[in-house]
Tab-separated table of N, CA and C in Angstrom:
chain	number	residue	atom	x	y	z
A	1	MET	N	68.722	-80.993	106.757
A	1	MET	CA	67.565	-81.853	106.579
A	1	MET	C	66.446	-81.057	105.937
A	2	LYS	N	65.923	-81.559	104.846
A	2	LYS	CA	64.823	-80.883	104.150
A	2	LYS	C	63.492	-81.395	104.672
A	3	ILE	N	62.518	-80.509	104.721
A	3	ILE	CA	61.166	-80.871	105.131
A	3	ILE	C	60.294	-80.854	103.881
A	4	SER	N	59.412	-81.830	103.745
A	4	SER	CA	58.531	-81.864	102.586
A	4	SER	C	57.250	-81.094	102.895
A	5	THR	N	56.517	-80.790	101.852
A	5	THR	CA	55.273	-80.041	102.058
A	5	THR	C	54.245	-80.892	102.792
A	6	THR	N	54.284	-82.214	102.628
A	6	THR	CA	53.346	-83.054	103.385
A	6	THR	C	53.691	-83.044	104.868
A	7	GLU	N	54.954	-82.973	105.201
A	7	GLU	CA	55.343	-82.859	106.606
A	7	GLU	C	54.915	-81.515	107.179
A	8	LEU	N	54.991	-80.475	106.372
A	8	LEU	CA	54.538	-79.155	106.796
A	8	LEU	C	53.030	-79.179	107.040
A	9	ASP	N	52.298	-79.852	106.167
A	9	ASP	CA	50.853	-80.005	106.354
A	9	ASP	C	50.543	-80.721	107.664
A	10	ARG	N	51.276	-81.794	107.923
A	10	ARG	CA	51.048	-82.550	109.163
A	10	ARG	C	51.374	-81.715	110.389
A	11	LEU	N	52.398	-80.873	110.310
A	11	LEU	CA	52.756	-79.990	111.414
A	11	LEU	C	51.609	-79.039	111.733
A	12	VAL	N	51.045	-78.418	110.702
A	12	VAL	CA	49.937	-77.476	110.888
A	12	VAL	C	48.736	-78.185	111.502
A	13	VAL	N	48.398	-79.363	110.994
A	13	VAL	CA	47.255	-80.117	111.516
A	13	VAL	C	47.484	-80.514	112.966
A	14	LEU	N	48.653	-80.998	113.278
A	14	LEU	CA	48.961	-81.429	114.644
A	14	LEU	C	48.834	-80.278	115.637
A	15	ILE	N	49.394	-79.149	115.300
A	15	ILE	CA	49.316	-77.989	116.191
A	15	ILE	C	47.875	-77.532	116.335
A	16	ALA	N	47.148	-77.437	115.220
A	16	ALA	CA	45.761	-76.977	115.259
A	16	ALA	C	44.886	-77.926	116.069
A	17	GLN	N	45.077	-79.227	115.903
A	17	GLN	CA	44.263	-80.193	116.644
A	17	GLN	C	44.478	-80.077	118.142
A	18	ASN	N	45.653	-79.688	118.553
A	18	ASN	CA	45.925	-79.547	119.981
A	18	ASN	C	45.442	-78.217	120.552
A	19	LEU	N	45.033	-77.298	119.691
A	19	LEU	CA	44.539	-76.005	120.156
A	19	LEU	C	43.021	-75.942	120.276
A	20	VAL	N	42.313	-76.789	119.547
A	20	VAL	CA	40.859	-76.663	119.443
A	20	VAL	C	40.126	-77.685	120.303
A	21	ASP	N	38.814	-77.459	120.477
A	21	ASP	CA	37.967	-78.378	121.229
A	21	ASP	C	37.465	-79.526	120.359
A	22	GLN	N	37.402	-79.314	119.048
A	22	GLN	CA	36.896	-80.337	118.136
A	22	GLN	C	37.989	-80.710	117.125
A	23	PRO	N	38.986	-81.486	117.563
A	23	PRO	CA	40.111	-81.800	116.679
A	23	PRO	C	39.728	-82.627	115.454
A	24	GLU	N	38.616	-83.345	115.537
A	24	GLU	CA	38.193	-84.154	114.394
A	24	GLU	C	37.720	-83.297	113.223
A	25	ASP	N	37.411	-82.028	113.466
A	25	ASP	CA	36.962	-81.115	112.408
A	25	ASP	C	38.109	-80.360	111.743
A	26	VAL	N	39.322	-80.554	112.198
A	26	VAL	CA	40.474	-79.857	111.621
A	26	VAL	C	40.882	-80.544	110.323
A	27	ARG	N	40.968	-79.758	109.266
A	27	ARG	CA	41.472	-80.268	107.983
A	27	ARG	C	42.133	-79.116	107.249
A	28	ILE	N	42.975	-79.451	106.317
A	28	ILE	CA	43.663	-78.418	105.554
A	28	ILE	C	43.529	-78.705	104.067
A	29	LYS	N	43.647	-77.643	103.318
A	29	LYS	CA	43.675	-77.721	101.865
A	29	LYS	C	44.867	-76.892	101.428
A	30	THR	N	45.750	-77.488	100.646
A	30	THR	CA	46.993	-76.837	100.261
A	30	THR	C	47.007	-76.556	98.773
A	31	HIS	N	47.436	-75.344	98.424
A	31	HIS	CA	47.609	-74.939	97.032
A	31	HIS	C	49.098	-74.629	96.850
A	32	ASN	N	49.749	-75.411	96.005
A	32	ASN	CA	51.188	-75.255	95.778
A	32	ASN	C	51.469	-74.649	94.415
A	33	SER	N	52.487	-73.822	94.370
A	33	SER	CA	53.051	-73.379	93.104
A	33	SER	C	54.567	-73.489	93.247
A	34	ALA	N	55.289	-72.980	92.295
A	34	ALA	CA	56.742	-73.145	92.303
A	34	ALA	C	57.401	-72.571	93.556
A	35	HIS	N	56.978	-71.375	93.971
A	35	HIS	CA	57.659	-70.719	95.093
A	35	HIS	C	56.743	-70.349	96.248
A	36	THR	N	55.460	-70.660	96.130
A	36	THR	CA	54.529	-70.323	97.211
A	36	THR	C	53.666	-71.522	97.574
A	37	MET	N	53.155	-71.463	98.788
A	37	MET	CA	52.254	-72.491	99.281
A	37	MET	C	51.188	-71.807	100.129
A	38	VAL	N	49.932	-71.983	99.749
A	38	VAL	CA	48.819	-71.417	100.499
A	38	VAL	C	48.129	-72.567	101.224
A	39	VAL	N	48.019	-72.445	102.534
A	39	VAL	CA	47.378	-73.470	103.350
A	39	VAL	C	46.089	-72.885	103.906
A	40	GLU	N	44.974	-73.531	103.572
A	40	GLU	CA	43.677	-73.161	104.140
A	40	GLU	C	43.426	-74.100	105.311
A	41	LEU	N	43.323	-73.548	106.499
A	41	LEU	CA	43.074	-74.331	107.703
A	41	LEU	C	41.593	-74.235	108.025
A	42	HIS	N	40.897	-75.364	107.933
A	42	HIS	CA	39.467	-75.422	108.208
A	42	HIS	C	39.258	-75.987	109.612
A	43	VAL	N	38.519	-75.238	110.432
A	43	VAL	CA	38.191	-75.674	111.789
A	43	VAL	C	36.709	-75.429	112.027
A	44	ALA	N	36.179	-75.992	113.108
A	44	ALA	CA	34.792	-75.764	113.474
A	44	ALA	C	34.576	-74.283	113.782
A	45	LYS	N	33.365	-73.823	113.530
A	45	LYS	CA	33.044	-72.405	113.731
A	45	LYS	C	33.371	-71.951	115.155
A	46	GLU	N	33.128	-72.824	116.122
A	46	GLU	CA	33.365	-72.477	117.525
A	46	GLU	C	34.855	-72.382	117.866
A	47	ASP	N	35.702	-72.961	117.038
A	47	ASP	CA	37.136	-73.018	117.334
A	47	ASP	C	37.962	-71.967	116.605
A	48	VAL	N	37.346	-71.158	115.766
A	48	VAL	CA	38.094	-70.153	115.007
A	48	VAL	C	38.825	-69.198	115.950
A	49	GLY	N	38.165	-68.772	116.994
A	49	GLY	CA	38.781	-67.859	117.955
A	49	GLY	C	39.989	-68.458	118.654
A	50	LYS	N	39.959	-69.764	118.891
A	50	LYS	CA	41.097	-70.412	119.550
A	50	LYS	C	42.307	-70.458	118.627
A	51	ILE	N	42.075	-70.613	117.336
A	51	ILE	CA	43.182	-70.629	116.377
A	51	ILE	C	43.754	-69.218	116.208
A	52	ILE	N	42.886	-68.226	116.167
A	52	ILE	CA	43.352	-66.853	115.972
A	52	ILE	C	44.027	-66.328	117.238
A	53	GLY	N	43.430	-66.562	118.397
A	53	GLY	CA	44.021	-66.125	119.653
A	53	GLY	C	43.811	-64.636	119.901
A	54	LYS	N	44.238	-64.175	121.073
A	54	LYS	CA	44.103	-62.764	121.422
A	54	LYS	C	44.982	-61.921	120.516
A	55	LYS	N	44.369	-60.949	119.877
A	55	LYS	CA	45.060	-60.026	118.965
A	55	LYS	C	45.819	-60.758	117.853
A	56	GLY	N	45.393	-61.996	117.532
A	56	GLY	CA	46.008	-62.739	116.443
A	56	GLY	C	47.342	-63.368	116.781
A	57	ARG	N	47.657	-63.436	118.049
A	57	ARG	CA	48.983	-63.933	118.439
A	57	ARG	C	49.181	-65.411	118.105
A	58	THR	N	48.141	-66.216	118.312
A	58	THR	CA	48.278	-67.657	118.063
A	58	THR	C	48.470	-67.941	116.585
A	59	VAL	N	47.641	-67.338	115.739
A	59	VAL	CA	47.766	-67.575	114.305
A	59	VAL	C	49.080	-67.004	113.771
A	60	ASN	N	49.533	-65.910	114.317
A	60	ASN	CA	50.824	-65.356	113.894
A	60	ASN	C	51.979	-66.274	114.286
A	61	ALA	N	51.882	-66.896	115.454
A	61	ALA	CA	52.910	-67.850	115.869
A	61	ALA	C	52.913	-69.070	114.950
A	62	LEU	N	51.726	-69.527	114.578
A	62	LEU	CA	51.615	-70.654	113.657
A	62	LEU	C	52.186	-70.292	112.291
A	63	ARG	N	51.930	-69.088	111.846
A	63	ARG	CA	52.497	-68.628	110.572
A	63	ARG	C	54.023	-68.541	110.636
A	64	THR	N	54.550	-68.127	111.774
A	64	THR	CA	56.002	-68.053	111.947
A	64	THR	C	56.626	-69.447	111.888
A	65	LEU	N	56.005	-70.408	112.559
A	65	LEU	CA	56.498	-71.782	112.505
A	65	LEU	C	56.452	-72.336	111.083
A	66	MET	N	55.365	-72.056	110.385
A	66	MET	CA	55.252	-72.511	108.996
A	66	MET	C	56.336	-71.887	108.131
A	67	GLY	N	56.563	-70.604	108.318
A	67	GLY	CA	57.583	-69.913	107.535
A	67	GLY	C	58.970	-70.464	107.786
A	68	ALA	N	59.258	-70.781	109.039
A	68	ALA	CA	60.569	-71.338	109.370
A	68	ALA	C	60.746	-72.715	108.745
A	69	ALA	N	59.710	-73.530	108.820
A	69	ALA	CA	59.787	-74.870	108.232
A	69	ALA	C	59.835	-74.803	106.708
A	70	ALA	N	59.068	-73.903	106.115
A	70	ALA	CA	59.010	-73.801	104.658
A	70	ALA	C	60.280	-73.208	104.070
A	71	SER	N	61.031	-72.485	104.864
A	71	SER	CA	62.283	-71.930	104.345
A	71	SER	C	63.262	-73.046	103.966
A	72	LYS	N	63.088	-74.215	104.543
A	72	LYS	CA	63.931	-75.363	104.202
A	72	LYS	C	63.659	-75.862	102.789
A	73	VAL	N	62.434	-75.621	102.275
A	73	VAL	CA	62.090	-76.042	100.910
A	73	VAL	C	62.003	-74.840	99.970
A	74	ASN	N	62.507	-73.698	100.437
A	74	ASN	CA	62.535	-72.467	99.634
A	74	ASN	C	61.169	-72.062	99.099
A	75	LYS	N	60.178	-72.059	99.988
A	75	LYS	CA	58.835	-71.633	99.614
A	75	LYS	C	58.356	-70.560	100.579
A	76	GLN	N	57.530	-69.688	100.063
A	76	GLN	CA	56.867	-68.698	100.894
A	76	GLN	C	55.496	-69.263	101.231
A	77	THR	N	55.098	-69.185	102.497
A	77	THR	CA	53.829	-69.785	102.905
A	77	THR	C	52.838	-68.715	103.343
A	78	PHE	N	51.576	-69.056	103.147
A	78	PHE	CA	50.468	-68.228	103.595
A	78	PHE	C	49.471	-69.136	104.289
A	79	LEU	N	48.969	-68.709	105.428
A	79	LEU	CA	47.981	-69.471	106.172
A	79	LEU	C	46.693	-68.689	106.254
A	80	GLU	N	45.603	-69.313	105.829
A	80	GLU	CA	44.278	-68.718	105.925
A	80	GLU	C	43.435	-69.605	106.826
A	81	VAL	N	42.750	-69.012	107.786
A	81	VAL	CA	41.871	-69.752	108.678
A	81	VAL	C	40.453	-69.641	108.125
A	82	VAL	N	39.834	-70.795	107.908
A	82	VAL	CA	38.485	-70.865	107.321
A	82	VAL	C	37.606	-71.630	108.284
A	83	GLU	N	36.374	-71.127	108.496
A	83	GLU	CA	35.462	-71.870	109.369
A	83	GLU	C	34.607	-72.809	108.581
């Protein structure tokens, strides 16, 4: 089963909304090329720490999930957290 990039976007948003206090402020901006996908995750300033987590563990886990899902569409993904 292949996953589309829009489904990958929805996955990132869903996970992020469940981690933060202000889920209505979560939005993403995606930049696609042939083999890469850069996802900018925008959250409220107060929620940046919740997305990053202790020692970056939460954001690294999110990046791992994105990488696993994106491997189905043969793309390399990058996640940037923006306040």
